[in-house]
PDB file of C-alpha atoms in Angstrom:
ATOM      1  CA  UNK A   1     139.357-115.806 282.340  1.00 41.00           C
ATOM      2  CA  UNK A   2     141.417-115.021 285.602  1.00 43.00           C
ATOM      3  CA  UNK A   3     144.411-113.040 285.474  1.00 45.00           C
ATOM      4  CA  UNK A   4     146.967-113.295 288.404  1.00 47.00           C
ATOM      5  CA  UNK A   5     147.715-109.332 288.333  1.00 54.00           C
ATOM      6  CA  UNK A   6     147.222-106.177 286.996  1.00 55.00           C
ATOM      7  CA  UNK A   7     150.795-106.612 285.069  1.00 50.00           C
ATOM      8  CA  UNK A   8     149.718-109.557 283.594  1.00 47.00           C
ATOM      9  CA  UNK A   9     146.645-108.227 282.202  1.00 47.00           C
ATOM     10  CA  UNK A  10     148.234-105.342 280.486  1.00 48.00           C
ATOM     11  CA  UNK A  11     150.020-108.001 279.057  1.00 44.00           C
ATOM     12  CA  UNK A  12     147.267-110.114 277.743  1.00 40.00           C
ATOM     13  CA  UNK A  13     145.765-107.693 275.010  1.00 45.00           C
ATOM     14  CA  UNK A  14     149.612-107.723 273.828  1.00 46.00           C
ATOM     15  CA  UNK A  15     150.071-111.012 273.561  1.00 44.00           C
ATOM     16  CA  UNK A  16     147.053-111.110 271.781  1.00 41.00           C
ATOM     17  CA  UNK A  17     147.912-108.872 269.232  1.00 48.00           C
ATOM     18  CA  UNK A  18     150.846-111.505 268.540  1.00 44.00           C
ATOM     19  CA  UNK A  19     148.323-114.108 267.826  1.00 41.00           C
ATOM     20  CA  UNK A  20     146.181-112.664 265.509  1.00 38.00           C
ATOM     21  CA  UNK A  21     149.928-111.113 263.634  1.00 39.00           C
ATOM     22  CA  UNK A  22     150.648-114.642 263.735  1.00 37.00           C
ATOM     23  CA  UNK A  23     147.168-115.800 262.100  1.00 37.00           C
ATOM     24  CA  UNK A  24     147.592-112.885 259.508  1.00 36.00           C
ATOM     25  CA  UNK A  25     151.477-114.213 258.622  1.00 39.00           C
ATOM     26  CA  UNK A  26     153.652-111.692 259.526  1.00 41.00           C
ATOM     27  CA  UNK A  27     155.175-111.642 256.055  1.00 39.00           C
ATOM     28  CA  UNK A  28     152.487-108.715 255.480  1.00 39.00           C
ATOM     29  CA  UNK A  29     153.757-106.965 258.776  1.00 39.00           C
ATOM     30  CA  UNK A  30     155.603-103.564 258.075  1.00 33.00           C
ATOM     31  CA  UNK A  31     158.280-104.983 260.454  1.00 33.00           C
ATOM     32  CA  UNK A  32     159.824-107.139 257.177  1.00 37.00           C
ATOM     33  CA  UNK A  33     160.158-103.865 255.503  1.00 34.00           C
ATOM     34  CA  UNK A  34     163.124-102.318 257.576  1.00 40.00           C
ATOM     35  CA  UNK A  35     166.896-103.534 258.505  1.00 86.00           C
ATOM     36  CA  UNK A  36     166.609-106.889 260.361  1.00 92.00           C
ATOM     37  CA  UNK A  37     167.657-104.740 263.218  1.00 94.00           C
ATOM     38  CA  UNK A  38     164.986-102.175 263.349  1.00 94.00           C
ATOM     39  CA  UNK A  39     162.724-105.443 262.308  1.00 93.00           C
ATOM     40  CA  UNK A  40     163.834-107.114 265.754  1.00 95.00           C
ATOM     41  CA  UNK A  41     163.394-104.026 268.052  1.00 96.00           C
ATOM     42  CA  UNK A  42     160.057-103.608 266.484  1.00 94.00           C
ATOM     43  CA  UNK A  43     159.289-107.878 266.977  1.00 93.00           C
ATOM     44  CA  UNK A  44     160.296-107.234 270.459  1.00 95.00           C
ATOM     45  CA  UNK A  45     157.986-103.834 271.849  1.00 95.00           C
ATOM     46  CA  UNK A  46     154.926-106.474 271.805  1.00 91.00           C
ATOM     47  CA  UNK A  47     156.776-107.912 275.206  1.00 94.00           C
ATOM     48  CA  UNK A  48     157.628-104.900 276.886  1.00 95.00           C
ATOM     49  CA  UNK A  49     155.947-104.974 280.145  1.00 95.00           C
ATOM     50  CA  UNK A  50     155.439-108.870 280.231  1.00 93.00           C
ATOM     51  CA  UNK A  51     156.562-110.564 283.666  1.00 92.00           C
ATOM     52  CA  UNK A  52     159.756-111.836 284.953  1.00 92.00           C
ATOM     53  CA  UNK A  53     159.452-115.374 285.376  1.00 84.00           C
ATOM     54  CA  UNK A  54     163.173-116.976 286.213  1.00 75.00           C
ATOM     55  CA  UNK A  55     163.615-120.216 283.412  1.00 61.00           C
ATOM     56  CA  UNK A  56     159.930-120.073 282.531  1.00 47.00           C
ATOM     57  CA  UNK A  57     159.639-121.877 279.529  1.00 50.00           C
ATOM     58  CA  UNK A  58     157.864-119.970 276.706  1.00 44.00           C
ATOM     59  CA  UNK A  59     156.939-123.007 274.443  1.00 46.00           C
ATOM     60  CA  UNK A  60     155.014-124.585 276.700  1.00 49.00           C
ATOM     61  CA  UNK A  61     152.447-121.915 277.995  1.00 52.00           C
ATOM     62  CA  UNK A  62     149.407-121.781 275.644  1.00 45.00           C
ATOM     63  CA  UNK A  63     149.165-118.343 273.569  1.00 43.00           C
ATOM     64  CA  UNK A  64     145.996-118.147 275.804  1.00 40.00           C
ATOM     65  CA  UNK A  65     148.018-116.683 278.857  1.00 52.00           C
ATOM     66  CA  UNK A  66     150.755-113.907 278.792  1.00 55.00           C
ATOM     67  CA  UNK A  67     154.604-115.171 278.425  1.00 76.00           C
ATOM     68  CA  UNK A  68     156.898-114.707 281.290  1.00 85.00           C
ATOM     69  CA  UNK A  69     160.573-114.144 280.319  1.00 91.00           C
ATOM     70  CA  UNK A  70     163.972-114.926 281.835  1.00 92.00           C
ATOM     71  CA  UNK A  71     166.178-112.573 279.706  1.00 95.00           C
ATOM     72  CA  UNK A  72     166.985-115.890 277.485  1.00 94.00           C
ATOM     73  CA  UNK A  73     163.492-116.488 276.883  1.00 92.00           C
ATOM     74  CA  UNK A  74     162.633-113.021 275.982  1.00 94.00           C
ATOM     75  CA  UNK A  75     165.252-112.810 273.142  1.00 96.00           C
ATOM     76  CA  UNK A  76     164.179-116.292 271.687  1.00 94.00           C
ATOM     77  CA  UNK A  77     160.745-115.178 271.564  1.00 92.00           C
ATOM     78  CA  UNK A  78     162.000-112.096 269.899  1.00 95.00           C
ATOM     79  CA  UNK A  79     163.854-114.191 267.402  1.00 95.00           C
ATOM     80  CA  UNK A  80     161.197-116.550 266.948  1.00 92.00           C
ATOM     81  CA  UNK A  81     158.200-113.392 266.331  1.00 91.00           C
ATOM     82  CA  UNK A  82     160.632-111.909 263.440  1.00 92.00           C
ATOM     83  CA  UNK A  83     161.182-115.184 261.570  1.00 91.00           C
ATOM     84  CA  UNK A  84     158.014-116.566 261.587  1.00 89.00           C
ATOM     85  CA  UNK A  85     154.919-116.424 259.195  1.00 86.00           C
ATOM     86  CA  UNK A  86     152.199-117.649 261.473  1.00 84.00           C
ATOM     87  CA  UNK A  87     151.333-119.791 264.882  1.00 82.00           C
ATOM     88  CA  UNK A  88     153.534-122.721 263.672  1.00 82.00           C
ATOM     89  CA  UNK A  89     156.103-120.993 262.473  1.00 87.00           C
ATOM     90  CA  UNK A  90     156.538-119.637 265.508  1.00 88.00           C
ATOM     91  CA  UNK A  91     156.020-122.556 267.393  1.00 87.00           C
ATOM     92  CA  UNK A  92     158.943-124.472 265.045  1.00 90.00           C
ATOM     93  CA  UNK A  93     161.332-121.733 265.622  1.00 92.00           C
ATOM     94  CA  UNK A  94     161.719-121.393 269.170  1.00 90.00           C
ATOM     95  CA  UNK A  95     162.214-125.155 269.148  1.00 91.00           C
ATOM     96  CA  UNK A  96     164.914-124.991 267.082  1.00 93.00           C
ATOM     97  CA  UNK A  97     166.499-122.378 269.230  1.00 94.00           C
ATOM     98  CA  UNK A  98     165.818-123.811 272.287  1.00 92.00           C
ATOM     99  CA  UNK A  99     166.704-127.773 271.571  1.00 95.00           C
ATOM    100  CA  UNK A 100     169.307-129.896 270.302  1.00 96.00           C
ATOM    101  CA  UNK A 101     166.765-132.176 269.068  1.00 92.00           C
ATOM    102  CA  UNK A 102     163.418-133.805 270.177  1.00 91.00           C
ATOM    103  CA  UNK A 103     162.193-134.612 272.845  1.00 89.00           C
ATOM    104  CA  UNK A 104     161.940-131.323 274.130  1.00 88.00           C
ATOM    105  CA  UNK A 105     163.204-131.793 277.646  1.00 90.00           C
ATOM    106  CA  UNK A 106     165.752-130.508 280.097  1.00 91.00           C
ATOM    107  CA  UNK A 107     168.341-133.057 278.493  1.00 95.00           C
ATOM    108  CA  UNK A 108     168.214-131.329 274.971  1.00 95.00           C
ATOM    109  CA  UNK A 109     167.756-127.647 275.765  1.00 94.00           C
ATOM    110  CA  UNK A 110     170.469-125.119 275.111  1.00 96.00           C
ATOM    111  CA  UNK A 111     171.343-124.181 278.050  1.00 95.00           C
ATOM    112  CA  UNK A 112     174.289-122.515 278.371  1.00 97.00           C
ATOM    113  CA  UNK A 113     174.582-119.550 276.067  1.00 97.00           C
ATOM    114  CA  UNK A 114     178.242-119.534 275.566  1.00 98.00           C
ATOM    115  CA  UNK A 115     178.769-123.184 274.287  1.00 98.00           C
ATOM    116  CA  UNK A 116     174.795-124.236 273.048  1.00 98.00           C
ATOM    117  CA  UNK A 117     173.093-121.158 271.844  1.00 98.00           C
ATOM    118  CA  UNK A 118     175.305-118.642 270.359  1.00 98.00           C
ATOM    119  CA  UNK A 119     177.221-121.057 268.572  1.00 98.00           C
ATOM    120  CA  UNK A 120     173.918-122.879 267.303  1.00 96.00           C
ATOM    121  CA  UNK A 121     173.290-119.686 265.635  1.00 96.00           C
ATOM    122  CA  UNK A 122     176.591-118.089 264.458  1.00 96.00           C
ATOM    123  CA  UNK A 123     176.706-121.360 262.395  1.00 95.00           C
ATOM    124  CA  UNK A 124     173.423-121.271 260.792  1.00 94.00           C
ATOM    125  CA  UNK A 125     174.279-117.577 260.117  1.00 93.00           C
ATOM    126  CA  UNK A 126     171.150-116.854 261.811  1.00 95.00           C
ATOM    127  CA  UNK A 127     173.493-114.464 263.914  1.00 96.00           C
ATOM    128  CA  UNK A 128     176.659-112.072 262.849  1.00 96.00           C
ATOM    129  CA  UNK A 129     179.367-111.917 265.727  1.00 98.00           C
ATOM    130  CA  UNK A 130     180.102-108.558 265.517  1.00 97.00           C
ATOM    131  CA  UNK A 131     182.284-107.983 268.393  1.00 98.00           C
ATOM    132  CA  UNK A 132     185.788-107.871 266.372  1.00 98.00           C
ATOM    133  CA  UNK A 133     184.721-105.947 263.498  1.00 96.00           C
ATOM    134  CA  UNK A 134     183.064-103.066 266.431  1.00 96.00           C
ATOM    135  CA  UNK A 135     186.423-103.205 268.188  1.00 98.00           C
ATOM    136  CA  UNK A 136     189.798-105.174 266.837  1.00 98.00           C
ATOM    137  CA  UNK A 137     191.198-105.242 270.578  1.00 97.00           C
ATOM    138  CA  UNK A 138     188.423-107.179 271.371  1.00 98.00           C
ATOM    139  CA  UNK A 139     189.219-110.045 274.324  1.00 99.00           C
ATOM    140  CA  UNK A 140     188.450-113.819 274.308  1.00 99.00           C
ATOM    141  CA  UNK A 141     187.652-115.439 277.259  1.00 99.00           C
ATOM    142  CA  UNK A 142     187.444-119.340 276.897  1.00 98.00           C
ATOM    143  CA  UNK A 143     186.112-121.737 279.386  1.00 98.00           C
ATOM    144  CA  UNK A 144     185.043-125.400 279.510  1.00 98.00           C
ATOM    145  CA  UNK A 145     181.629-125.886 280.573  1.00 98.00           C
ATOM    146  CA  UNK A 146     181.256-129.131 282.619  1.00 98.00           C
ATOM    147  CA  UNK A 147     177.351-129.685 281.521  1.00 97.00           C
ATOM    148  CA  UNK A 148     177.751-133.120 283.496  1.00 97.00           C
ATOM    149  CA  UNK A 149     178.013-131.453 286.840  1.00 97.00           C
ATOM    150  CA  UNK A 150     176.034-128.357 286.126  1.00 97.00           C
ATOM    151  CA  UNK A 151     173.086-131.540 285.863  1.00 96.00           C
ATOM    152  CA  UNK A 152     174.335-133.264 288.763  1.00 95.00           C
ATOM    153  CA  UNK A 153     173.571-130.156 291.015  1.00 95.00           C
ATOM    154  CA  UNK A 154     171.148-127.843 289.220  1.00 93.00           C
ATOM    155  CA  UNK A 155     168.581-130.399 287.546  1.00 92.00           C
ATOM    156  CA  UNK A 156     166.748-133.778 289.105  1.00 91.00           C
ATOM    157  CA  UNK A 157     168.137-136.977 288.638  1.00 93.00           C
ATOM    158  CA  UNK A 158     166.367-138.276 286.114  1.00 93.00           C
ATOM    159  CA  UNK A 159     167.197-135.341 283.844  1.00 92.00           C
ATOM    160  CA  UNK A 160     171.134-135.765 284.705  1.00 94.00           C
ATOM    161  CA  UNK A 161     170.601-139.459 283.711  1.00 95.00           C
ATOM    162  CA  UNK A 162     169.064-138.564 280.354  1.00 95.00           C
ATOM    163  CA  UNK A 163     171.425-135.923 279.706  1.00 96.00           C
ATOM    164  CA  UNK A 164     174.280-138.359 280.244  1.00 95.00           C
ATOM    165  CA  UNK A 165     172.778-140.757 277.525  1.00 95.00           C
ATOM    166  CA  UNK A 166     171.654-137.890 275.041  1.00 95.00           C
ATOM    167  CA  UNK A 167     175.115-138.456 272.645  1.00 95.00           C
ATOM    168  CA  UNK A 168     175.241-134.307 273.416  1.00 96.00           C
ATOM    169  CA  UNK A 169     178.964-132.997 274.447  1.00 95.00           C
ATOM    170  CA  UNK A 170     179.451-133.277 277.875  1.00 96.00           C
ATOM    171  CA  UNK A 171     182.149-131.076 278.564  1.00 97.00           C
ATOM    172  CA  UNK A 172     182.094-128.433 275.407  1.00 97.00           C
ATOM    173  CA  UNK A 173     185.064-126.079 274.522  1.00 98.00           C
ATOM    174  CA  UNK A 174     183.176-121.975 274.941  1.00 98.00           C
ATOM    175  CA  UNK A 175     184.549-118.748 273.426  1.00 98.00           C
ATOM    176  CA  UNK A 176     183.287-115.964 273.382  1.00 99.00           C
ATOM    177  CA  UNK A 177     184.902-112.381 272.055  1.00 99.00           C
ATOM    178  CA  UNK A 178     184.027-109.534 274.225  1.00 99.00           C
ATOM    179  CA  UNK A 179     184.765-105.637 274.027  1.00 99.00           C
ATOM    180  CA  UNK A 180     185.804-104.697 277.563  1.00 98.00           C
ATOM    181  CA  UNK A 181     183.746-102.916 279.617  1.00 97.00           C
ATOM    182  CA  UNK A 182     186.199 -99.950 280.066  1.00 96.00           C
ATOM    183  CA  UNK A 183     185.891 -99.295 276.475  1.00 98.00           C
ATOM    184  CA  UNK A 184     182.178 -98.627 276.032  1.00 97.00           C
ATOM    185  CA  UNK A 185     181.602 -96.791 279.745  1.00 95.00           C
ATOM    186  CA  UNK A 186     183.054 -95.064 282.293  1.00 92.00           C
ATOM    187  CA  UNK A 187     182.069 -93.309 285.489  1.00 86.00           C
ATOM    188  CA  UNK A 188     183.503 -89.712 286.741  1.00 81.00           C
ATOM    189  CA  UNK A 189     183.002 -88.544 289.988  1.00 78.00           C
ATOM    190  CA  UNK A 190     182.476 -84.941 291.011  1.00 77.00           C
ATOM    191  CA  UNK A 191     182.854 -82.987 294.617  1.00 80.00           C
ATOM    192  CA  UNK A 192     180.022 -80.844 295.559  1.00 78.00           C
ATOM    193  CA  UNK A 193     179.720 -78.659 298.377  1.00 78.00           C
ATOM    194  CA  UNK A 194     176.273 -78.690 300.062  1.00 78.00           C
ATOM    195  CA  UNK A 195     177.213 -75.258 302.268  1.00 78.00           C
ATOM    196  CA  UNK A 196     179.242 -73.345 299.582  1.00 79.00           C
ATOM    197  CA  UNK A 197     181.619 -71.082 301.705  1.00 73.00           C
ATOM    198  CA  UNK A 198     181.104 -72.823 305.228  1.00 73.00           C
ATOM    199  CA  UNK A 199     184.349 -72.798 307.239  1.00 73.00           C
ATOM    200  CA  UNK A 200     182.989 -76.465 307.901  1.00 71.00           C
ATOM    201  CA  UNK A 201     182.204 -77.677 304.699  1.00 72.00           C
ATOM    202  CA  UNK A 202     180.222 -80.840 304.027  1.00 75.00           C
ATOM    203  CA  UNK A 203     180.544 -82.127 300.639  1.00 77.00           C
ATOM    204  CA  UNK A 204     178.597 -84.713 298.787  1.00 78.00           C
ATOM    205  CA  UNK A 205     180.110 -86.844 295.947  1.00 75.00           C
ATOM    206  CA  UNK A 206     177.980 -87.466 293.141  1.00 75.00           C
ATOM    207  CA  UNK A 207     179.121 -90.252 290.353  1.00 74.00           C
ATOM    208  CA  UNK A 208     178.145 -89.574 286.827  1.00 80.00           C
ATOM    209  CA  UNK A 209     177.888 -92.556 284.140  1.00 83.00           C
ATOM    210  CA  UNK A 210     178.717 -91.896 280.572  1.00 92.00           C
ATOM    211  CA  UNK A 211     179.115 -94.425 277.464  1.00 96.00           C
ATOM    212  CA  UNK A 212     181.819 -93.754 275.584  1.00 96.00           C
ATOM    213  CA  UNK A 213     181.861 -93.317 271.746  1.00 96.00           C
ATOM    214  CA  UNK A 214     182.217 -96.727 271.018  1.00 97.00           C
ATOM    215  CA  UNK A 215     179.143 -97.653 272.113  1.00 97.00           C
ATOM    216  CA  UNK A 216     177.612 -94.954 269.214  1.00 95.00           C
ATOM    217  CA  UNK A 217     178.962 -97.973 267.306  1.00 95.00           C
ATOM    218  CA  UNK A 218     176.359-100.431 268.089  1.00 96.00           C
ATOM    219  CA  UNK A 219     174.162-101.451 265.905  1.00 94.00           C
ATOM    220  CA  UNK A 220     170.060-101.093 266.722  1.00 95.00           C
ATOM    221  CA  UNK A 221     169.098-104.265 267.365  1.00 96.00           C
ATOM    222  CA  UNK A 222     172.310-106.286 267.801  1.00 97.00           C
ATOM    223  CA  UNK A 223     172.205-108.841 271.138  1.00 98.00           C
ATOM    224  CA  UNK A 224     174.180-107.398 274.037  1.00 99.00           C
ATOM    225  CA  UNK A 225     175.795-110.516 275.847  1.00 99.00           C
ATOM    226  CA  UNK A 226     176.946-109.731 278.604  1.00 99.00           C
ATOM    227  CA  UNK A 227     180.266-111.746 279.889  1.00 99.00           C
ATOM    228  CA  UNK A 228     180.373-112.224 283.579  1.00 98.00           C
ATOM    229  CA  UNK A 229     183.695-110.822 285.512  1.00 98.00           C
ATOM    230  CA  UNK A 230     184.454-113.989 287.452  1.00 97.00           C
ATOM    231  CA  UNK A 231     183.313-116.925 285.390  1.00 98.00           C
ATOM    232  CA  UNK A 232     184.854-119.927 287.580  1.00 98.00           C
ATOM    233  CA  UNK A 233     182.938-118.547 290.956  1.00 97.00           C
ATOM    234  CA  UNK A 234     180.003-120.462 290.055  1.00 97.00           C
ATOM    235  CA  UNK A 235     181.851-123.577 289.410  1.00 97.00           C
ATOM    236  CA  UNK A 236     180.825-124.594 293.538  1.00 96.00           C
ATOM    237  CA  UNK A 237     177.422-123.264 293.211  1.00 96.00           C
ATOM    238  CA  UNK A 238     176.352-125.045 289.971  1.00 97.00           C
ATOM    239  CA  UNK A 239     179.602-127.315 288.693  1.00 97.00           C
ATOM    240  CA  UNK A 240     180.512-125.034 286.307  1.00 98.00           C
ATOM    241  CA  UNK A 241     181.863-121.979 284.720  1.00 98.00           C
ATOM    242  CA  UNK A 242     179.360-119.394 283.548  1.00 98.00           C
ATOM    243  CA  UNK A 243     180.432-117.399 280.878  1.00 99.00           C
ATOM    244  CA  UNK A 244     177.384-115.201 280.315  1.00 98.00           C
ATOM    245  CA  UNK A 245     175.626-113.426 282.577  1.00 97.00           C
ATOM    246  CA  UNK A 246     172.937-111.610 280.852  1.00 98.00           C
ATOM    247  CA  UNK A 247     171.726-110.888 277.587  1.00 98.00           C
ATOM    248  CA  UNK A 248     169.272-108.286 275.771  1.00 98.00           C
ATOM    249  CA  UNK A 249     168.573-106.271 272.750  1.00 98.00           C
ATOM    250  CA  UNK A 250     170.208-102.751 271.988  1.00 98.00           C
ATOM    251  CA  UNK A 251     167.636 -99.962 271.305  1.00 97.00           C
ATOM    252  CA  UNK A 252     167.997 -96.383 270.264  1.00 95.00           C
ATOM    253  CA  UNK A 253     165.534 -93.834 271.511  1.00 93.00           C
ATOM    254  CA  UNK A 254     166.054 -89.816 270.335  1.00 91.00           C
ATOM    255  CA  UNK A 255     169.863 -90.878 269.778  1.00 88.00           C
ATOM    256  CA  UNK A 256     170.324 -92.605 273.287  1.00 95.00           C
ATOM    257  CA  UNK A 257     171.240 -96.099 273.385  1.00 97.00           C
ATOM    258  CA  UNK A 258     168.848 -98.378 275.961  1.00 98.00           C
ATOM    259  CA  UNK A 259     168.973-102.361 276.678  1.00 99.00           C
ATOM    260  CA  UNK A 260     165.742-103.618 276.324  1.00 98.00           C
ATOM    261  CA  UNK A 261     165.641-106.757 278.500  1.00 98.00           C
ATOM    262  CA  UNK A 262     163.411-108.985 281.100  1.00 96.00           C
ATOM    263  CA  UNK A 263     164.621-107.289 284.442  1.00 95.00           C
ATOM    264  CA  UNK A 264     164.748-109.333 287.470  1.00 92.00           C
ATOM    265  CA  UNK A 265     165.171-106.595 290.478  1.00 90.00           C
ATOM    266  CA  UNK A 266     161.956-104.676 288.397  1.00 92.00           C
ATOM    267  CA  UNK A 267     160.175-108.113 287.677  1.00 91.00           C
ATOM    268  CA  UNK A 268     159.020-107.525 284.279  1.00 94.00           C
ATOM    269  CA  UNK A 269     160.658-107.040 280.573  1.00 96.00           C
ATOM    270  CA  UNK A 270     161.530-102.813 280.438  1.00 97.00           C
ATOM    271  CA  UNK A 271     164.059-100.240 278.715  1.00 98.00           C
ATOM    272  CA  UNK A 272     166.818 -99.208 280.376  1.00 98.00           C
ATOM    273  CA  UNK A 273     169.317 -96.542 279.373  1.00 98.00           C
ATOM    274  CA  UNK A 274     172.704 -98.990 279.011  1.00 98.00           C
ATOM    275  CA  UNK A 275     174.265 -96.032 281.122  1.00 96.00           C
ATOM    276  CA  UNK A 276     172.193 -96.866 283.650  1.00 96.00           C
ATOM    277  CA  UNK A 277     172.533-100.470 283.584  1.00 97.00           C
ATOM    278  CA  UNK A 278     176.196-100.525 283.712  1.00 96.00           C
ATOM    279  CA  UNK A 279     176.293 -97.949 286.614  1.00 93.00           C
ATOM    280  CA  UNK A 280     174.286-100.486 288.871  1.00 93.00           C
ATOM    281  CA  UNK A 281     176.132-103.866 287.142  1.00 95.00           C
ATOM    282  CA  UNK A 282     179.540-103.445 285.837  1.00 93.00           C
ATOM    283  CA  UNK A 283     180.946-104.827 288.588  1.00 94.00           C
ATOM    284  CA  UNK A 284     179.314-108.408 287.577  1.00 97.00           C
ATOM    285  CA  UNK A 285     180.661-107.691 284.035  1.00 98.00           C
ATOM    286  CA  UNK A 286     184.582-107.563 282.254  1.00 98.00           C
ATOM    287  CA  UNK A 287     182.293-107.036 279.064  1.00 98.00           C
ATOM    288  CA  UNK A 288     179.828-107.440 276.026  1.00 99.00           C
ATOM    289  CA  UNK A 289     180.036-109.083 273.103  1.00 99.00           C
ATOM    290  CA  UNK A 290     177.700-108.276 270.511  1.00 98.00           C
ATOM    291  CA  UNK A 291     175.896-109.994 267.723  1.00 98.00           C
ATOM    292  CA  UNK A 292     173.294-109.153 265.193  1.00 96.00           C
ATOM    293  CA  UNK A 293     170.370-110.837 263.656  1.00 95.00           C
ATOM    294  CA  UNK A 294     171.061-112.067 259.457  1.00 91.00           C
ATOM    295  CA  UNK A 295     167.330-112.913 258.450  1.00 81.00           C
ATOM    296  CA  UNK A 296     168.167-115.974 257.400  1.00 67.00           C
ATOM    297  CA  UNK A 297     164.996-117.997 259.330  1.00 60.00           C
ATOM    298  CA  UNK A 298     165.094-120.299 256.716  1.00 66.00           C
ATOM    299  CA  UNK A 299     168.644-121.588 258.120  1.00 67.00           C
ATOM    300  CA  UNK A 300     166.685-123.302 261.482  1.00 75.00           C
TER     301      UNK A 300
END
């Protein structure tokens, strides 16, 4: 078999290595035998280094080629490698992430992460929201999310038709609890003088990015949802608010905390040092709201 790129072959002996964990049931895999947290960093590493691939859908590429992730798609494969025993466990869980119901089209997919997936999940205890308990100052933003007009632009026509007979909320009520970005991170900014002593000095200024001790707080493994700074600017773009922005999985290296997440500017799913990710992005963000995995796959 043909692979597209170098990337993707890399790629293929992990994906591999799912498959036959998957054929072996992964209740035997040492994974089971940690924190659910540790459990889903460790369910995760077998992706680092797949390709970025915006809304490609996981479920429907054969275990044959190498997944692609959107930063969705990589934690709902995560989610789906943890809970399962084998190939059709796997299989049944990211459907039941992914869809309201069958068939599994545009029209019954969980979309929108604020109103769809999160909440799916929070009430099947499958996930923990964790924000509050981190931080007791912790914000709400709250949005309606016009799914009707998000179709009417974003989809084809005859996906906005089925959508519209589905029976699905067409306009649901979102909330989601955030702790502000100004809480977890901050940047300082120091003066240096290139010519030390120069009666015409030329000095540089050099920003630093630190997390503050809050973020020590954050649990290995919890989902980092991050909440966009100006939901209602996509409302002309796509006919609705977006509430989240981007989401990954928190991972501690040698005491430093890193997002691990599919990366669109580096094409491909890395670790990043969260410093480092909010230096380049805070200005997209107010903040993150965070949630851990339960264990409880037998809720789906």
């Amino acid at each position: 078999m043909l692979l597209k790129s170098e990337k993707e072959a890399r790629f293929y002996s992990a994906s591999l290595c799912l498959l036959i964990l998957a054929q072996l049931g992964l209740g035997n895999d040492p994974i089971r035998a940690n924190t659910a947290g540790i459990a889903l960093v460790q369910a995760s590493e077998a992706f680092i280094g797949a390709p970025y691939s915006s809304h490609q859908s996981v479920l429907l590429r054969p275990l044959d080629k190498a997944p692609q992730f959107d930063c969705q798609t990589l934690v709902e494969a995560t989610l789906s490698r943890v809970m399962s025993r084998g190939q059709q466990d796997y299989y049944h869980h990211l459907h039941q992430l992914r869809y309201f119901k069958k068939p599994e089209t545009e029209a019954y997919r969980r979309h929108f992460m604020s109103s769809d997936w999160l909440p799916n999940l929070w009430q099947k205890q499958v996930l923990i929201d964790e924000t509050a308990k981190l931080f007791p100052k912790a914000k709400t933003i709250s949005r309606r999310i016009d799914k009707v007009q998000w179709f009417l632009k974003t989809k084809e026509k005859r996906d906005h038709e089925a959508f519209t007979k589905s029976g699905l909320p067409q306009t649901p009520q979102a909330r989601l609890a955030f702790i502000p970005i100004s809480e977890l991170y901050h940047e300082t900014r120091e003066t240096v003088a290139l010519f030390p002593g120069s009666n015409d000095p030329v000095n540089l200024v050099k920003a630093r990015a630190k997390l503050k001790p809050l973020a020590a707080k954050i649990p290995t493994g919890a989902l980092l949802v991050f909440v966009s700074r100006n939901p209602d600017r996509f409302i002309e773009k796509i006919g609705s608010p977006l509430i989240v922005g981007h989401l990954g999985i928190a991972v501690r290296k040698d005491q430093k905390l890193f997002l691990r997440h599919a990366d669109l500017p580096r094409d491909t799913v890395i670790d990043i040092p969260l410093e480092t990710f909010l230096r380049s992005n805070s200005h997209k963000y107010q903040g993150i709201h965070i949630s851990t995995y339960q264990a409880n796959a037998n809720k789906l």
